[in-house]
């Protein structure tokens, strides 16, 4: 649709694989065919069929046994479809995910296509982070070569996983079968090993042991309530936090009750701020969706994938929590200004960003921006992580035509982006310490003087 001007002139027909259709469109006066794959087209396994015998193969020999990479039976139709299209192609653009795994799949597609059409020139690798028309056309106009280092990294990891997994699975299964009194049906049960499984299992076992060995211990604490004129109750917290014996508690309580009234020890006041969130990585998105939307990680990512496929958000699998310096915030803010809910906020951010840029160019006073209660744009803080493949998760388009579940996730992503572009929240923290019966009690109250990002981010509370 991006190439065909919104779907006009796009023709679709079945490919050799029922799941990978072929689309035909004319782009810039040239015929283009688009098809797809279903993940990895090729797999890796041991060359020698004799290695499949657990009894006749020493697990140690699997670390040096020859291996092969080939198209498995379940990907045969996908590969045939690629070959058919490649035979008639003059150029090849690879629009796979822009991460290491996507690079490896792109290399597999190139291997299949180049064998079908030996005169096909080296492929163009498209780099994109969203499925908008502009992003796709930019990727076509500025292609890159395949990243052979990323391809080699995935190939090495795949070989390591195969050798380690096969060798240790056989070794520990055979070693533990009699020790654990495992039954001997046909086929016998397998005690699987994987480089990712083992550390995860370690975390689970460690937590299980902590819970198993945990001994509950009673503790005691005090709080001092003070009723003020409008019958509002203020709770002062004990500086000692808690004690472990009832004798200590009763001793402190007796001293407190033996003293009439309470003495104000100190009153202090200081300016405080609550920092705007970092740009959104996948892990942080999953955490926040679970905490605030009560949506599990798998469900949240499923929704994010749907939003990405509709061209509403950027690629949802990213480790990056910092925007590049050249990132175009203006266009994202302009799109978000369409929202009937947070659109006015986005407009104010965009307006303040442009006025700051204009003021800096003209060397004029910008104090009015810091005194204004309107939202102020701030370049998002740079987090420590950058996967060099995708920017942080952010909105790229706007719509209100969403299911309630999708709308909740989309709103979180939009609001988080706007919050990351906003100023910190500012406030005043006032602390009162009371002395009574030799014990100190403290009350801290924060009043918000400037909500900053909190004005668009209702998930966090302060003050």
XYZ file of C-alpha atoms in Angstrom:
463
model
C 0.000 0.000 0.000
C 2.890 2.376 0.783
C 4.365 1.782 -2.675
C 1.037 1.836 -4.455
C -0.227 5.126 -3.053
C -2.608 3.860 -0.380
C -3.486 0.556 -2.010
C -4.456 1.853 -5.438
C -3.093 -0.353 -8.196
C -1.968 -3.124 -5.837
C -2.681 -6.620 -7.172
C -2.582 -9.690 -4.987
C -2.329 -13.358 -5.885
C -1.540 -16.646 -4.147
C 2.098 -17.702 -3.879
C 3.382 -21.270 -3.872
C 2.997 -21.209 -0.087
C -0.544 -20.451 1.057
C 0.760 -18.164 3.818
C 3.045 -16.037 1.603
C 1.018 -14.169 -0.973
C 2.564 -12.189 -3.816
C 1.668 -8.505 -4.258
C 2.354 -6.614 -7.458
C 2.509 -2.839 -7.787
C 4.173 -0.184 -9.923
C 6.536 2.129 -8.017
C 8.275 5.071 -9.694
C 7.482 3.575 -13.081
C 8.939 0.138 -12.318
C 7.068 -3.129 -11.592
C 7.607 -4.416 -8.049
C 6.713 -7.765 -6.483
C 6.432 -8.189 -2.730
C 6.266 -11.502 -0.892
C 7.137 -12.745 2.583
C 8.655 -15.537 4.668
C 7.608 -17.228 7.915
C 10.660 -16.529 10.045
C 13.871 -18.461 9.396
C 13.908 -20.167 6.010
C 16.860 -22.411 6.919
C 17.903 -24.501 9.901
C 21.128 -26.054 11.180
C 21.743 -29.692 12.128
C 24.466 -32.342 12.189
C 25.492 -33.733 8.806
C 25.985 -37.335 9.871
C 22.708 -39.206 10.383
C 24.582 -41.508 12.773
C 24.765 -38.708 15.357
C 21.031 -39.163 15.982
C 21.780 -42.400 17.827
C 22.228 -41.575 21.515
C 23.675 -44.993 22.309
C 26.329 -45.028 19.555
C 27.376 -41.357 19.757
C 29.565 -39.955 22.530
C 28.027 -36.575 23.543
C 31.532 -35.044 23.571
C 31.930 -35.766 19.846
C 29.014 -33.409 19.078
C 31.247 -30.412 19.833
C 33.301 -31.135 16.694
C 30.864 -33.091 14.499
C 30.307 -31.498 11.029
C 27.092 -29.485 10.677
C 24.976 -28.332 7.727
C 22.522 -25.504 7.016
C 19.544 -26.360 4.839
C 15.878 -25.623 4.085
C 13.777 -27.884 6.333
C 10.729 -29.695 5.025
C 8.232 -27.336 6.681
C 9.854 -24.346 4.888
C 10.066 -26.044 1.485
C 7.064 -24.242 -0.005
C 8.280 -20.877 1.326
C 11.651 -21.463 -0.359
C 9.986 -22.542 -3.609
C 7.970 -19.332 -3.624
C 11.182 -17.298 -3.184
C 12.902 -19.171 -5.978
C 9.999 -18.618 -8.370
C 9.966 -14.864 -7.742
C 13.779 -14.593 -7.855
C 14.018 -16.161 -11.314
C 12.176 -13.169 -12.807
C 13.718 -10.476 -10.591
C 16.285 -7.871 -11.583
C 16.916 -6.540 -8.051
C 16.230 -7.755 -4.518
C 15.199 -5.538 -1.583
C 15.215 -7.236 1.822
C 12.626 -5.773 4.226
C 13.260 -8.061 7.222
C 13.285 -6.874 10.848
C 16.206 -4.558 11.522
C 17.893 -6.594 14.242
C 20.413 -9.433 14.268
C 17.794 -12.116 13.789
C 16.252 -10.191 10.899
C 19.693 -9.796 9.328
C 20.238 -13.564 9.509
C 16.844 -14.270 7.911
C 17.654 -11.725 5.177
C 20.898 -13.598 4.467
C 18.959 -16.868 4.190
C 16.520 -15.302 1.733
C 19.462 -14.019 -0.320
C 21.081 -17.473 -0.349
C 17.882 -19.112 -1.635
C 17.232 -16.409 -4.250
C 20.814 -16.178 -5.524
C 20.902 -19.933 -6.184
C 17.689 -19.640 -8.193
C 19.002 -16.620 -10.128
C 22.846 -16.576 -10.218
C 22.943 -13.237 -12.093
C 20.890 -11.444 -9.439
C 23.065 -8.566 -8.113
C 23.885 -8.161 -4.415
C 20.720 -7.375 -2.447
C 19.668 -4.052 -0.956
C 18.912 -4.103 2.773
C 16.085 -1.794 3.836
C 16.310 -0.267 7.323
C 13.070 0.891 8.943
C 11.459 1.067 12.377
C 7.809 1.610 11.500
C 5.386 0.630 8.749
C 4.385 4.127 7.689
C 4.487 5.169 4.042
C 7.270 7.694 4.723
C 9.390 5.158 6.632
C 9.099 2.530 3.896
C 9.884 4.973 1.097
C 12.863 6.360 3.030
C 14.151 2.804 3.464
C 13.918 2.202 -0.289
C 15.690 5.446 -1.133
C 18.559 4.808 1.293
C 19.343 1.044 1.242
C 22.334 -0.574 2.937
C 24.312 -3.771 2.258
C 23.761 -6.869 4.376
C 25.575 -6.670 7.706
C 27.789 -9.758 7.510
C 28.986 -9.323 11.110
C 25.436 -9.608 12.433
C 24.807 -12.608 10.175
C 27.961 -14.301 11.479
C 26.992 -13.537 15.087
C 23.614 -15.266 14.675
C 25.268 -18.172 12.851
C 27.757 -18.616 15.699
C 25.018 -18.466 18.344
C 22.936 -20.999 16.401
C 25.868 -23.424 16.202
C 26.660 -22.998 19.900
C 23.009 -23.600 20.833
C 22.921 -26.737 18.672
C 26.162 -28.255 19.992
C 25.609 -27.362 23.656
C 21.943 -28.293 23.610
C 22.435 -31.650 21.904
C 25.484 -32.700 23.917
C 24.256 -31.677 27.376
C 20.668 -32.832 26.814
C 21.921 -36.330 25.967
C 24.489 -36.390 28.753
C 22.197 -35.235 31.550
C 19.226 -37.283 30.347
C 21.272 -40.509 30.332
C 23.031 -39.616 33.602
C 19.855 -38.640 35.485
C 17.477 -41.251 34.091
C 18.398 -43.903 36.654
C 19.133 -41.410 39.447
C 15.689 -39.824 39.160
C 13.975 -43.187 38.585
C 12.509 -41.944 35.326
C 10.216 -44.432 33.534
C 11.499 -46.048 30.369
C 8.663 -45.730 27.849
C 9.242 -45.432 24.123
C 10.406 -42.791 23.465
C 11.973 -42.164 26.921
C 11.565 -38.741 28.586
C 14.202 -36.100 27.846
C 15.778 -33.750 30.391
C 16.340 -30.814 28.068
C 19.262 -28.380 28.277
C 19.524 -24.957 26.683
C 21.870 -21.978 27.200
C 18.830 -19.802 28.011
C 16.854 -22.456 29.888
C 19.544 -23.149 32.487
C 20.015 -19.584 33.845
C 16.220 -19.132 33.905
C 15.813 -22.394 35.789
C 18.506 -21.191 38.194
C 16.495 -18.026 38.960
C 13.340 -20.087 39.552
C 15.122 -22.540 41.868
C 16.851 -19.729 43.776
C 13.518 -17.993 44.392
C 11.902 -21.292 45.377
C 14.630 -21.914 47.950
C 14.291 -18.392 49.338
C 10.557 -18.925 49.841
C 11.119 -22.391 51.274
C 13.705 -21.189 53.791
C 11.960 -17.957 54.727
C 11.108 -17.683 58.416
C 8.423 -15.084 59.240
C 9.446 -12.784 62.069
C 7.121 -10.539 64.043
C 7.932 -6.855 64.336
C 6.283 -3.819 65.887
C 5.998 -0.178 64.901
C 4.419 3.059 66.085
C 2.717 5.963 64.360
C 1.579 9.277 65.823
C -1.740 10.657 64.563
C -2.511 14.350 64.877
C -6.012 15.681 64.208
C -6.017 19.248 62.863
C -8.788 21.829 62.833
C -10.627 20.678 59.744
C -10.613 17.164 61.212
C -7.943 16.026 58.788
C -5.712 13.339 60.256
C -1.932 13.692 59.856
C 0.173 10.579 60.470
C 3.746 11.038 61.725
C 6.027 8.030 61.161
C 8.433 6.666 63.733
C 12.107 7.353 63.044
C 13.070 3.936 64.404
C 10.721 2.364 61.795
C 10.209 -0.843 63.769
C 11.424 -2.976 66.672
C 11.556 -6.739 66.987
C 10.336 -7.254 70.563
C 7.110 -6.276 72.275
C 9.116 -5.151 75.324
C 10.859 -2.457 73.265
C 7.522 -1.345 71.858
C 5.799 -1.139 75.248
C 8.771 0.744 76.729
C 8.595 3.383 73.991
C 4.801 3.531 74.282
C 4.966 4.061 78.057
C 7.399 6.968 77.666
C 5.240 8.553 74.972
C 2.046 8.273 77.025
C 3.852 9.668 80.060
C 4.624 12.955 78.311
C 1.869 15.453 77.679
C 1.779 17.014 74.251
C 4.582 16.906 71.697
C 7.398 19.295 70.847
C 8.142 20.406 67.299
C 11.782 19.536 66.790
C 12.417 20.834 63.252
C 10.517 22.239 60.289
C 12.292 22.151 56.929
C 11.429 22.920 53.344
C 13.204 22.124 50.092
C 12.603 22.149 46.355
C 12.172 18.675 44.857
C 11.582 17.271 41.395
C 10.347 14.037 39.894
C 12.146 13.114 36.706
C 10.304 12.476 33.452
C 10.602 8.859 32.259
C 13.293 7.662 29.879
C 12.222 6.738 26.332
C 10.487 3.368 26.227
C 12.335 0.089 25.667
C 10.514 -3.231 25.252
C 11.310 -4.506 28.755
C 10.191 -1.253 30.364
C 7.018 -1.278 28.252
C 6.195 -4.801 29.469
C 6.801 -3.786 33.099
C 4.604 -0.700 32.865
C 1.826 -2.514 31.012
C 1.791 -5.136 33.774
C 1.913 -2.573 36.585
C -0.610 -0.051 35.322
C -2.769 -1.864 32.768
C -2.721 -5.280 34.482
C -1.684 -6.859 31.172
C 0.893 -9.667 31.048
C 4.052 -9.327 28.962
C 2.909 -11.785 26.274
C -0.482 -10.106 25.902
C 1.042 -6.615 25.862
C 3.504 -7.600 23.128
C 0.665 -9.177 21.131
C -1.203 -5.879 21.195
C 1.980 -3.955 20.342
C 2.568 -6.228 17.338
C -0.965 -5.500 16.083
C -0.426 -1.757 16.491
C 2.896 -2.017 14.634
C 1.321 -3.985 11.779
C -1.275 -1.211 11.451
C 1.473 1.402 11.193
C 0.522 3.093 14.483
C 3.714 2.559 16.506
C 7.383 1.874 15.847
C 8.913 -1.603 15.948
C 8.013 -2.914 19.432
C 11.061 -5.113 20.067
C 13.847 -2.732 21.013
C 16.464 -2.536 23.745
C 17.038 1.175 23.097
C 16.016 3.860 25.596
C 17.584 6.896 23.947
C 16.504 8.799 20.835
C 19.180 9.721 18.277
C 20.046 13.420 18.102
C 18.527 13.716 14.609
C 15.176 12.185 15.608
C 12.214 14.095 14.143
C 10.120 14.921 17.215
C 8.193 17.651 15.378
C 6.370 15.263 13.055
C 5.463 12.842 15.890
C 4.103 15.690 18.044
C 2.144 17.068 15.088
C 0.478 13.671 14.570
C -0.355 13.335 18.276
C -1.959 16.786 18.205
C -4.935 15.079 16.500
C -5.936 13.345 19.737
C -9.106 14.677 21.368
C -7.634 13.693 24.750
C -3.938 14.680 24.783
C -3.864 16.623 21.512
C -3.764 20.040 23.202
C -0.831 18.894 25.322
C 1.046 17.724 22.194
C 0.314 21.064 20.475
C 1.763 22.968 23.443
C 4.902 20.791 23.423
C 5.370 21.411 19.720
C 4.742 25.135 20.106
C 7.231 25.471 22.974
C 9.849 23.457 21.065
C 9.566 25.723 18.045
C 9.534 28.898 20.145
C 12.665 27.779 22.010
C 14.416 27.045 18.698
C 13.344 30.443 17.356
C 14.405 32.238 20.550
C 17.810 30.592 20.549
C 18.360 31.618 16.942
C 17.483 35.213 17.793
C 19.293 35.214 21.173
C 16.234 36.441 23.016
C 15.205 35.938 26.633
C 13.469 32.594 27.245
C 12.628 33.114 30.936
C 8.932 33.279 30.016
C 9.099 29.589 29.088
C 10.240 28.526 32.552
C 7.525 30.611 34.226
C 4.755 29.307 32.000
C 2.400 26.665 33.370
C 1.874 25.303 29.828
C 3.671 22.075 28.851
C 7.274 22.680 27.831
C 9.224 20.506 25.431
C 12.446 19.007 26.706
C 14.747 16.814 24.641
C 14.156 13.318 26.065
C 16.829 12.120 28.475
C 19.284 9.621 27.060
C 19.175 6.208 28.686
C 22.224 3.912 28.772
C 21.001 1.363 26.208
C 21.151 1.466 22.401
C 20.791 -1.711 20.337
C 21.815 0.200 17.166
C 18.831 -1.353 15.359
C 15.662 0.443 16.473
C 14.741 3.652 18.297
C 12.706 3.545 21.519
C 9.072 2.488 21.230
C 6.959 5.485 20.191
C 3.787 6.353 18.245
C 4.062 7.112 14.525
C 0.409 7.563 13.570
C -2.892 8.358 15.258
C -6.300 6.719 15.272
C -9.302 6.314 17.544
C -10.540 3.170 15.759
C -9.214 0.663 18.289
C -10.612 -2.054 20.510
C -10.665 -1.172 24.233
C -7.668 -3.452 24.912
C -5.612 -2.071 22.012
C -6.590 1.489 22.959
C -5.191 1.060 26.501
C -1.808 -0.090 25.217
C -1.702 2.540 22.463
C -2.567 5.251 24.980
C 0.257 4.118 27.290
C 2.779 4.294 24.439
C 1.554 7.726 23.294
C 1.425 9.195 26.786
C 4.846 7.770 27.642
C 6.376 9.365 24.557
C 4.820 12.746 25.384
C 5.970 12.410 29.012
C 9.543 11.658 27.927
C 9.469 14.894 25.876
C 8.253 16.923 28.859
C 9.858 18.780 31.716
C 10.318 17.167 35.126
C 7.588 17.665 37.716
C 8.562 20.216 40.384
C 7.372 20.631 43.915
C 8.120 21.681 47.472
C 8.736 19.102 50.196
C 7.951 20.185 53.766
C 9.086 18.000 56.665
C 8.036 18.334 60.315
C 9.746 16.372 63.093
C 8.024 15.927 66.469
C 9.607 14.815 69.724
C 7.505 12.957 72.274
C 8.686 10.695 75.106
C 12.213 10.647 73.745
C 11.020 9.304 70.411
C 11.095 11.190 67.087
C 8.262 11.135 64.550
C 8.399 12.621 61.074
C 5.821 13.832 58.537
C 6.731 14.828 54.961
C 4.275 16.455 52.565
C 5.031 17.305 48.953
C 2.994 19.932 47.145
C 3.303 20.086 43.360
C 4.234 23.518 41.996
C 4.585 22.452 38.353
C 3.193 19.065 37.234
C 5.490 18.895 34.201
C 5.157 15.478 32.554
C 2.607 14.305 35.150
C -0.029 16.414 33.383
C -0.087 13.864 30.548
C 1.019 10.784 32.494
C -1.767 9.796 34.904
C -0.177 6.456 35.773
C 2.265 8.044 38.240
C 1.169 9.962 41.314
C 3.176 12.481 43.309
C 2.420 14.766 46.177
